[in-house]
Amino acid sequence: MSYREYLPPAALRAWVECFWLARRGDAHRVMPDGCADILIELDEAAASVVGTMTVARQIPAVRSGTLVAVRFRPGGAQPWLGGSMRPLTDQRQPLQKSWNERAERLAEVAISGARGDSDLQPPVVQRLAAEMMAEIGRVEAPPRAIARAVARLNCGTRVAAVADELGMSRQQLTRRFQKTVGVGPKALARILRLRRLLAHCAGRRPQADDAFALGYCDQAHMAREVRLLTGESLRLLFASAREVPFFQDAADSILSGSRA
């Protein structure tokens, strides 16, 4: 599966983690990353929404086609889609079943502007970004409390401490996360820790020191969490780490062509 990511314009980064283009076909695995995506199948002129995933998913081989997508930050999709994100957790639904015509318009722009060739060309991403830029004034920003909580959880801060910092109970924080992110803060913290593990240990198998540094109790705890979230052992996961599609380190800027 050919895959390329593009960083969004600065004005969209409160909501959007990246845009991506892919040529699909072979079976592949998708890891939970805390994000929700709008997927647009250019060859089929169809679009869907994928909610926050709590476990890895194996995608079967399909007829070759081109995908363009918007990957939202945790909590970033809800202002664009409207409604609660909780019903979308671990689900993929046709975009027409979402709650907002704005998202359908994004799909229409991408599909109508597609060249129909097989190359991973950025113009369709640029048109998609331009349409989102035109909508910024009519879209609410992600709640600051949620954005701050996500950042703190990504640093390894415990959920109880995050709730205290925000002046909320854990129950209040959980309800707000379920509406805006799709999962509770504890589940998101586990997913974000997995992302840090895969990024920190890229190219090698993690050791006991890595487990402690990343917030696991010990290596056995890390191994259990990896199996629960990915369905794989540590050894097999890192032997096939090239399949993991959610690193943004090498993403291109869709405006300048350079890293941001």
PDB file of C-alpha atoms in Angstrom:
ATOM      1  CA  MET A   1       0.000   0.000   0.000  1.00  0.00           C
ATOM      2  CA  SER A   2       1.610   3.277  -1.154  1.00  0.00           C
ATOM      3  CA  TYR A   3       1.043   5.972   1.421  1.00  0.00           C
ATOM      4  CA  ARG A   4       2.001   9.620   1.869  1.00  0.00           C
ATOM      5  CA  GLU A   5       1.098  12.233   4.449  1.00  0.00           C
ATOM      6  CA  TYR A   6       0.872  16.018   4.162  1.00  0.00           C
ATOM      7  CA  LEU A   7       0.919  18.496   7.007  1.00  0.00           C
ATOM      8  CA  PRO A   8      -2.074  20.863   7.075  1.00  0.00           C
ATOM      9  CA  PRO A   9      -1.820  24.649   6.814  1.00  0.00           C
ATOM     10  CA  ALA A  10      -1.108  26.224  10.195  1.00  0.00           C
ATOM     11  CA  ALA A  11      -4.658  27.603  10.454  1.00  0.00           C
ATOM     12  CA  LEU A  12      -6.102  24.060  10.375  1.00  0.00           C
ATOM     13  CA  ARG A  13      -3.761  22.427  12.866  1.00  0.00           C
ATOM     14  CA  ALA A  14      -6.055  22.908  15.844  1.00  0.00           C
ATOM     15  CA  TRP A  15      -8.335  20.314  14.177  1.00  0.00           C
ATOM     16  CA  VAL A  16      -6.284  18.406  11.615  1.00  0.00           C
ATOM     17  CA  GLU A  17      -3.267  16.212  12.249  1.00  0.00           C
ATOM     18  CA  CYS A  18      -2.551  15.493   8.612  1.00  0.00           C
ATOM     19  CA  PHE A  19      -3.990  14.810   5.192  1.00  0.00           C
ATOM     20  CA  TRP A  20      -3.001  11.581   3.514  1.00  0.00           C
ATOM     21  CA  LEU A  21      -3.118   9.897   0.139  1.00  0.00           C
ATOM     22  CA  ALA A  22      -2.826   6.167  -0.464  1.00  0.00           C
ATOM     23  CA  ARG A  23      -3.015   3.580  -3.209  1.00  0.00           C
ATOM     24  CA  ARG A  24      -4.654   0.571  -1.604  1.00  0.00           C
ATOM     25  CA  GLY A  25      -4.845  -3.032  -2.667  1.00  0.00           C
ATOM     26  CA  ASP A  26      -2.793  -5.336  -0.447  1.00  0.00           C
ATOM     27  CA  ALA A  27      -3.981  -6.412   2.979  1.00  0.00           C
ATOM     28  CA  HIS A  28      -2.564  -4.222   5.715  1.00  0.00           C
ATOM     29  CA  ARG A  29      -2.985  -3.385   9.369  1.00  0.00           C
ATOM     30  CA  VAL A  30      -4.107  -0.074  10.872  1.00  0.00           C
ATOM     31  CA  MET A  31      -3.144   0.814  14.439  1.00  0.00           C
ATOM     32  CA  PRO A  32      -5.286   2.750  16.914  1.00  0.00           C
ATOM     33  CA  ASP A  33      -3.996   6.317  17.024  1.00  0.00           C
ATOM     34  CA  GLY A  34      -6.646   8.339  18.894  1.00  0.00           C
ATOM     35  CA  CYS A  35      -7.757  10.053  15.689  1.00  0.00           C
ATOM     36  CA  ALA A  36     -10.866  10.040  13.517  1.00  0.00           C
ATOM     37  CA  ASP A  37     -10.663  10.192   9.711  1.00  0.00           C
ATOM     38  CA  ILE A  38     -12.793  11.187   6.763  1.00  0.00           C
ATOM     39  CA  LEU A  39     -11.924   8.700   3.997  1.00  0.00           C
ATOM     40  CA  ILE A  40     -12.680   9.544   0.377  1.00  0.00           C
ATOM     41  CA  GLU A  41     -12.425   6.776  -2.221  1.00  0.00           C
ATOM     42  CA  LEU A  42     -11.740   8.680  -5.414  1.00  0.00           C
ATOM     43  CA  ASP A  43     -12.249   5.754  -7.813  1.00  0.00           C
ATOM     44  CA  GLU A  44     -15.604   4.835  -6.257  1.00  0.00           C
ATOM     45  CA  ALA A  45     -16.718   8.446  -5.620  1.00  0.00           C
ATOM     46  CA  ALA A  46     -17.641   7.421  -2.070  1.00  0.00           C
ATOM     47  CA  ALA A  47     -16.797   8.760   1.365  1.00  0.00           C
ATOM     48  CA  SER A  48     -16.945   7.467   4.913  1.00  0.00           C
ATOM     49  CA  VAL A  49     -16.089   8.424   8.465  1.00  0.00           C
ATOM     50  CA  VAL A  50     -13.889   6.249  10.667  1.00  0.00           C
ATOM     51  CA  GLY A  51     -14.219   6.912  14.368  1.00  0.00           C
ATOM     52  CA  THR A  52     -11.547   6.596  17.022  1.00  0.00           C
ATOM     53  CA  MET A  53     -10.246   3.031  17.094  1.00  0.00           C
ATOM     54  CA  THR A  54      -9.477   1.257  20.357  1.00  0.00           C
ATOM     55  CA  VAL A  55      -7.701  -1.765  18.828  1.00  0.00           C
ATOM     56  CA  ALA A  56      -5.755  -2.498  15.671  1.00  0.00           C
ATOM     57  CA  ARG A  57      -7.722  -3.605  12.630  1.00  0.00           C
ATOM     58  CA  GLN A  58      -6.622  -5.833   9.782  1.00  0.00           C
ATOM     59  CA  ILE A  59      -7.790  -4.465   6.434  1.00  0.00           C
ATOM     60  CA  PRO A  60      -8.272  -7.192   3.795  1.00  0.00           C
ATOM     61  CA  ALA A  61      -6.936  -6.962   0.274  1.00  0.00           C
ATOM     62  CA  VAL A  62      -9.239  -5.068  -2.067  1.00  0.00           C
ATOM     63  CA  ARG A  63      -9.344  -3.944  -5.669  1.00  0.00           C
ATOM     64  CA  SER A  64      -6.757  -1.239  -6.184  1.00  0.00           C
ATOM     65  CA  GLY A  65      -7.963   2.316  -5.676  1.00  0.00           C
ATOM     66  CA  THR A  66      -6.935   5.770  -4.461  1.00  0.00           C
ATOM     67  CA  LEU A  67      -7.843   7.137  -1.052  1.00  0.00           C
ATOM     68  CA  VAL A  68      -7.550  10.721   0.132  1.00  0.00           C
ATOM     69  CA  ALA A  69      -8.291  11.455   3.764  1.00  0.00           C
ATOM     70  CA  VAL A  70      -8.372  13.996   6.545  1.00  0.00           C
ATOM     71  CA  ARG A  71      -6.970  12.700   9.824  1.00  0.00           C
ATOM     72  CA  PHE A  72      -8.281  14.790  12.710  1.00  0.00           C
ATOM     73  CA  ARG A  73      -6.529  15.281  16.009  1.00  0.00           C
ATOM     74  CA  PRO A  74      -8.208  13.710  19.050  1.00  0.00           C
ATOM     75  CA  GLY A  75     -11.279  15.916  19.548  1.00  0.00           C
ATOM     76  CA  GLY A  76     -10.774  17.714  16.230  1.00  0.00           C
ATOM     77  CA  ALA A  77     -13.403  15.894  14.150  1.00  0.00           C
ATOM     78  CA  GLN A  78     -16.414  16.641  16.337  1.00  0.00           C
ATOM     79  CA  PRO A  79     -16.743  20.351  15.387  1.00  0.00           C
ATOM     80  CA  TRP A  80     -16.697  19.386  11.683  1.00  0.00           C
ATOM     81  CA  LEU A  81     -19.110  16.477  11.947  1.00  0.00           C
ATOM     82  CA  GLY A  82     -21.395  17.679  14.733  1.00  0.00           C
ATOM     83  CA  GLY A  83     -23.042  15.430  17.306  1.00  0.00           C
ATOM     84  CA  SER A  84     -21.288  13.039  19.654  1.00  0.00           C
ATOM     85  CA  MET A  85     -18.291  11.024  18.482  1.00  0.00           C
ATOM     86  CA  ARG A  86     -19.078   8.126  20.798  1.00  0.00           C
ATOM     87  CA  PRO A  87     -21.373   6.222  18.346  1.00  0.00           C
ATOM     88  CA  LEU A  88     -18.519   6.243  15.802  1.00  0.00           C
ATOM     89  CA  THR A  89     -15.973   4.577  18.091  1.00  0.00           C
ATOM     90  CA  ASP A  90     -14.510   1.522  16.303  1.00  0.00           C
ATOM     91  CA  GLN A  91     -17.004   2.112  13.473  1.00  0.00           C
ATOM     92  CA  ARG A  92     -16.870   3.092   9.825  1.00  0.00           C
ATOM     93  CA  GLN A  93     -19.994   4.710   8.441  1.00  0.00           C
ATOM     94  CA  PRO A  94     -20.942   6.257   5.094  1.00  0.00           C
ATOM     95  CA  LEU A  95     -20.427   9.984   5.306  1.00  0.00           C
ATOM     96  CA  GLN A  96     -24.085  10.582   4.503  1.00  0.00           C
ATOM     97  CA  LYS A  97     -24.904   9.134   7.926  1.00  0.00           C
ATOM     98  CA  SER A  98     -22.844  11.771   9.669  1.00  0.00           C
ATOM     99  CA  TRP A  99     -24.560  14.803  11.136  1.00  0.00           C
ATOM    100  CA  ASN A 100     -23.204  17.643   9.078  1.00  0.00           C
ATOM    101  CA  GLU A 101     -23.466  18.641   5.402  1.00  0.00           C
ATOM    102  CA  ARG A 102     -20.107  20.400   5.741  1.00  0.00           C
ATOM    103  CA  ALA A 103     -18.288  17.049   5.797  1.00  0.00           C
ATOM    104  CA  GLU A 104     -20.147  15.864   2.704  1.00  0.00           C
ATOM    105  CA  ARG A 105     -19.044  19.018   0.896  1.00  0.00           C
ATOM    106  CA  LEU A 106     -15.409  18.137   1.623  1.00  0.00           C
ATOM    107  CA  ALA A 107     -15.901  14.771  -0.060  1.00  0.00           C
ATOM    108  CA  GLU A 108     -17.579  16.382  -3.072  1.00  0.00           C
ATOM    109  CA  VAL A 109     -14.663  18.782  -3.529  1.00  0.00           C
ATOM    110  CA  ALA A 110     -12.107  15.974  -3.407  1.00  0.00           C
ATOM    111  CA  ILE A 111     -14.035  13.680  -5.750  1.00  0.00           C
ATOM    112  CA  SER A 112     -14.858  16.356  -8.307  1.00  0.00           C
ATOM    113  CA  GLY A 113     -11.264  17.592  -8.344  1.00  0.00           C
ATOM    114  CA  ALA A 114      -9.582  14.199  -8.608  1.00  0.00           C
ATOM    115  CA  ARG A 115      -7.508  13.599 -11.701  1.00  0.00           C
ATOM    116  CA  GLY A 116      -8.427   9.934 -11.783  1.00  0.00           C
ATOM    117  CA  ASP A 117      -4.844   8.751 -12.268  1.00  0.00           C
ATOM    118  CA  SER A 118      -2.923   6.408  -9.993  1.00  0.00           C
ATOM    119  CA  ASP A 119      -0.202   8.797  -8.824  1.00  0.00           C
ATOM    120  CA  LEU A 120      -0.150  10.144  -5.294  1.00  0.00           C
ATOM    121  CA  GLN A 121      -0.495  13.749  -6.366  1.00  0.00           C
ATOM    122  CA  PRO A 122      -0.965  16.565  -3.817  1.00  0.00           C
ATOM    123  CA  PRO A 123      -3.371  18.845  -5.781  1.00  0.00           C
ATOM    124  CA  VAL A 124      -6.428  16.971  -4.531  1.00  0.00           C
ATOM    125  CA  VAL A 125      -5.147  17.454  -0.977  1.00  0.00           C
ATOM    126  CA  GLN A 126      -4.609  21.138  -1.636  1.00  0.00           C
ATOM    127  CA  ARG A 127      -8.204  21.513  -2.821  1.00  0.00           C
ATOM    128  CA  LEU A 128      -9.443  19.678   0.248  1.00  0.00           C
ATOM    129  CA  ALA A 129      -7.385  21.921   2.527  1.00  0.00           C
ATOM    130  CA  ALA A 130      -8.590  25.037   0.707  1.00  0.00           C
ATOM    131  CA  GLU A 131     -12.227  24.017   1.215  1.00  0.00           C
ATOM    132  CA  MET A 132     -11.591  23.495   4.927  1.00  0.00           C
ATOM    133  CA  MET A 133      -9.826  26.861   5.165  1.00  0.00           C
ATOM    134  CA  ALA A 134     -12.910  28.520   3.667  1.00  0.00           C
ATOM    135  CA  GLU A 135     -15.045  26.963   6.417  1.00  0.00           C
ATOM    136  CA  ILE A 136     -12.894  27.934   9.405  1.00  0.00           C
ATOM    137  CA  GLY A 137     -15.033  30.924  10.349  1.00  0.00           C
ATOM    138  CA  ARG A 138     -18.091  28.664  10.658  1.00  0.00           C
ATOM    139  CA  VAL A 139     -16.458  25.855  12.652  1.00  0.00           C
ATOM    140  CA  GLU A 140     -15.955  25.925  16.395  1.00  0.00           C
ATOM    141  CA  ALA A 141     -12.459  25.370  17.705  1.00  0.00           C
ATOM    142  CA  PRO A 142     -11.899  22.154  19.650  1.00  0.00           C
ATOM    143  CA  PRO A 143     -12.645  22.764  23.349  1.00  0.00           C
ATOM    144  CA  ARG A 144      -9.537  24.163  25.002  1.00  0.00           C
ATOM    145  CA  ALA A 145      -9.995  21.917  28.006  1.00  0.00           C
ATOM    146  CA  ILE A 146     -10.003  18.821  25.810  1.00  0.00           C
ATOM    147  CA  ALA A 147      -6.996  19.974  23.790  1.00  0.00           C
ATOM    148  CA  ARG A 148      -5.091  20.673  27.003  1.00  0.00           C
ATOM    149  CA  ALA A 149      -6.114  17.322  28.468  1.00  0.00           C
ATOM    150  CA  VAL A 150      -4.977  15.470  25.342  1.00  0.00           C
ATOM    151  CA  ALA A 151      -1.601  17.217  25.470  1.00  0.00           C
ATOM    152  CA  ARG A 152      -1.165  16.346  29.140  1.00  0.00           C
ATOM    153  CA  LEU A 153      -2.157  12.716  28.593  1.00  0.00           C
ATOM    154  CA  ASN A 154       0.336  12.519  25.750  1.00  0.00           C
ATOM    155  CA  CYS A 155       3.024  13.542  28.226  1.00  0.00           C
ATOM    156  CA  GLY A 156       2.111  10.606  30.444  1.00  0.00           C
ATOM    157  CA  THR A 157       0.154  12.576  33.047  1.00  0.00           C
ATOM    158  CA  ARG A 158      -2.358  10.448  34.937  1.00  0.00           C
ATOM    159  CA  VAL A 159      -6.053  10.946  34.242  1.00  0.00           C
ATOM    160  CA  ALA A 160      -6.826  11.932  37.848  1.00  0.00           C
ATOM    161  CA  ALA A 161      -4.134  14.625  37.753  1.00  0.00           C
ATOM    162  CA  VAL A 162      -5.442  15.975  34.437  1.00  0.00           C
ATOM    163  CA  ALA A 163      -8.970  16.164  35.824  1.00  0.00           C
ATOM    164  CA  ASP A 164      -7.698  18.040  38.884  1.00  0.00           C
ATOM    165  CA  GLU A 165      -5.782  20.509  36.700  1.00  0.00           C
ATOM    166  CA  LEU A 166      -8.969  21.245  34.759  1.00  0.00           C
ATOM    167  CA  GLY A 167     -11.163  21.493  37.842  1.00  0.00           C
ATOM    168  CA  MET A 168     -13.301  18.509  36.804  1.00  0.00           C
ATOM    169  CA  SER A 169     -14.170  15.173  38.297  1.00  0.00           C
ATOM    170  CA  ARG A 170     -12.966  12.100  36.422  1.00  0.00           C
ATOM    171  CA  GLN A 171     -16.578  11.376  35.506  1.00  0.00           C
ATOM    172  CA  GLN A 172     -17.036  14.843  33.988  1.00  0.00           C
ATOM    173  CA  LEU A 173     -13.798  14.525  32.032  1.00  0.00           C
ATOM    174  CA  THR A 174     -14.805  11.089  30.770  1.00  0.00           C
ATOM    175  CA  ARG A 175     -18.200  12.326  29.548  1.00  0.00           C
ATOM    176  CA  ARG A 176     -16.611  15.223  27.676  1.00  0.00           C
ATOM    177  CA  PHE A 177     -14.004  12.950  26.107  1.00  0.00           C
ATOM    178  CA  GLN A 178     -16.605  10.445  24.975  1.00  0.00           C
ATOM    179  CA  LYS A 179     -18.543  13.205  23.225  1.00  0.00           C
ATOM    180  CA  THR A 180     -15.606  14.969  21.572  1.00  0.00           C
ATOM    181  CA  VAL A 181     -12.999  12.212  21.133  1.00  0.00           C
ATOM    182  CA  GLY A 182     -15.139   9.081  21.140  1.00  0.00           C
ATOM    183  CA  VAL A 183     -13.302   7.305  23.965  1.00  0.00           C
ATOM    184  CA  GLY A 184     -12.611   8.150  27.593  1.00  0.00           C
ATOM    185  CA  PRO A 185      -9.332   9.730  28.744  1.00  0.00           C
ATOM    186  CA  LYS A 186      -7.991   6.445  30.143  1.00  0.00           C
ATOM    187  CA  ALA A 187      -8.473   4.661  26.822  1.00  0.00           C
ATOM    188  CA  LEU A 188      -6.913   7.562  24.921  1.00  0.00           C
ATOM    189  CA  ALA A 189      -3.930   7.629  27.288  1.00  0.00           C
ATOM    190  CA  ARG A 190      -3.246   3.961  26.523  1.00  0.00           C
ATOM    191  CA  ILE A 191      -3.451   4.591  22.777  1.00  0.00           C
ATOM    192  CA  LEU A 192      -1.161   7.614  22.963  1.00  0.00           C
ATOM    193  CA  ARG A 193       1.337   5.618  25.016  1.00  0.00           C
ATOM    194  CA  LEU A 194       1.361   2.969  22.274  1.00  0.00           C
ATOM    195  CA  ARG A 195       2.104   5.675  19.717  1.00  0.00           C
ATOM    196  CA  ARG A 196       4.995   6.928  21.834  1.00  0.00           C
ATOM    197  CA  LEU A 197       6.302   3.382  22.155  1.00  0.00           C
ATOM    198  CA  LEU A 198       6.253   2.786  18.399  1.00  0.00           C
ATOM    199  CA  ALA A 199       7.879   6.146  17.679  1.00  0.00           C
ATOM    200  CA  HIS A 200      10.471   5.825  20.452  1.00  0.00           C
ATOM    201  CA  CYS A 201      11.513   2.308  19.448  1.00  0.00           C
ATOM    202  CA  ALA A 202      11.240   2.621  15.680  1.00  0.00           C
ATOM    203  CA  GLY A 203      13.598   0.122  14.074  1.00  0.00           C
ATOM    204  CA  ARG A 204      14.323  -1.883  17.223  1.00  0.00           C
ATOM    205  CA  ARG A 205      12.573  -3.974  19.837  1.00  0.00           C
ATOM    206  CA  PRO A 206      11.889  -2.075  23.102  1.00  0.00           C
ATOM    207  CA  GLN A 207      13.714  -2.998  26.287  1.00  0.00           C
ATOM    208  CA  ALA A 208      12.879  -2.798  29.990  1.00  0.00           C
ATOM    209  CA  ASP A 209      14.288   0.730  30.282  1.00  0.00           C
ATOM    210  CA  ASP A 210      11.988   1.869  27.494  1.00  0.00           C
ATOM    211  CA  ALA A 211       8.972   0.469  29.315  1.00  0.00           C
ATOM    212  CA  PHE A 212       9.665   2.527  32.417  1.00  0.00           C
ATOM    213  CA  ALA A 213      10.495   5.692  30.467  1.00  0.00           C
ATOM    214  CA  LEU A 214       7.234   5.470  28.520  1.00  0.00           C
ATOM    215  CA  GLY A 215       5.051   5.032  31.599  1.00  0.00           C
ATOM    216  CA  TYR A 216       4.587   1.281  31.755  1.00  0.00           C
ATOM    217  CA  CYS A 217       5.064  -0.424  35.112  1.00  0.00           C
ATOM    218  CA  ASP A 218       7.546  -2.890  33.629  1.00  0.00           C
ATOM    219  CA  GLN A 219       8.267  -4.815  30.447  1.00  0.00           C
ATOM    220  CA  ALA A 220       5.557  -7.372  31.180  1.00  0.00           C
ATOM    221  CA  HIS A 221       2.982  -4.573  31.478  1.00  0.00           C
ATOM    222  CA  MET A 222       4.192  -3.131  28.177  1.00  0.00           C
ATOM    223  CA  ALA A 223       3.898  -6.524  26.489  1.00  0.00           C
ATOM    224  CA  ARG A 224       0.335  -7.028  27.787  1.00  0.00           C
ATOM    225  CA  GLU A 225      -0.751  -3.585  26.622  1.00  0.00           C
ATOM    226  CA  VAL A 226       0.762  -4.119  23.178  1.00  0.00           C
ATOM    227  CA  ARG A 227      -1.070  -7.425  22.787  1.00  0.00           C
ATOM    228  CA  LEU A 228      -4.387  -5.946  23.969  1.00  0.00           C
ATOM    229  CA  LEU A 229      -4.198  -2.943  21.622  1.00  0.00           C
ATOM    230  CA  THR A 230      -2.581  -4.543  18.575  1.00  0.00           C
ATOM    231  CA  GLY A 231      -3.276  -8.267  18.876  1.00  0.00           C
ATOM    232  CA  GLU A 232       0.454  -8.899  18.422  1.00  0.00           C
ATOM    233  CA  SER A 233       3.380  -9.789  20.646  1.00  0.00           C
ATOM    234  CA  LEU A 234       6.144  -7.221  21.061  1.00  0.00           C
ATOM    235  CA  ARG A 235       8.458  -9.308  18.892  1.00  0.00           C
ATOM    236  CA  LEU A 236       6.002  -9.662  16.008  1.00  0.00           C
ATOM    237  CA  LEU A 237       4.849  -6.063  16.226  1.00  0.00           C
ATOM    238  CA  PHE A 238       8.323  -4.615  15.867  1.00  0.00           C
ATOM    239  CA  ALA A 239       9.300  -7.159  13.244  1.00  0.00           C
ATOM    240  CA  SER A 240       6.506  -5.714  11.085  1.00  0.00           C
ATOM    241  CA  ALA A 241       6.746  -2.082  12.248  1.00  0.00           C
ATOM    242  CA  ARG A 242       6.953  -0.922   8.621  1.00  0.00           C
ATOM    243  CA  GLU A 243       3.208  -1.583   8.377  1.00  0.00           C
ATOM    244  CA  VAL A 244       2.327   1.065  10.958  1.00  0.00           C
ATOM    245  CA  PRO A 245       0.834   3.995   9.006  1.00  0.00           C
ATOM    246  CA  PHE A 246       0.433   6.814  11.485  1.00  0.00           C
ATOM    247  CA  PHE A 247       3.815   8.454  11.919  1.00  0.00           C
ATOM    248  CA  GLN A 248       3.854  12.122  10.924  1.00  0.00           C
ATOM    249  CA  ASP A 249       7.611  12.710  11.218  1.00  0.00           C
ATOM    250  CA  ALA A 250       8.210  12.608   7.463  1.00  0.00           C
ATOM    251  CA  ALA A 251       5.039  14.362   6.371  1.00  0.00           C
ATOM    252  CA  ASP A 252       5.334  17.005   3.694  1.00  0.00           C
ATOM    253  CA  SER A 253       3.905  20.492   3.962  1.00  0.00           C
ATOM    254  CA  ILE A 254       1.130  20.842   1.386  1.00  0.00           C
ATOM    255  CA  LEU A 255       2.006  24.520   1.014  1.00  0.00           C
ATOM    256  CA  SER A 256       5.771  24.644   0.832  1.00  0.00           C
ATOM    257  CA  GLY A 257       6.816  21.053   0.169  1.00  0.00           C
ATOM    258  CA  SER A 258       9.107  21.143   3.196  1.00  0.00           C
ATOM    259  CA  ARG A 259       8.788  19.799   6.677  1.00  0.00           C
ATOM    260  CA  ALA A 260       6.965  22.064   9.121  1.00  0.00           C
TER     261      ALA A 260
END
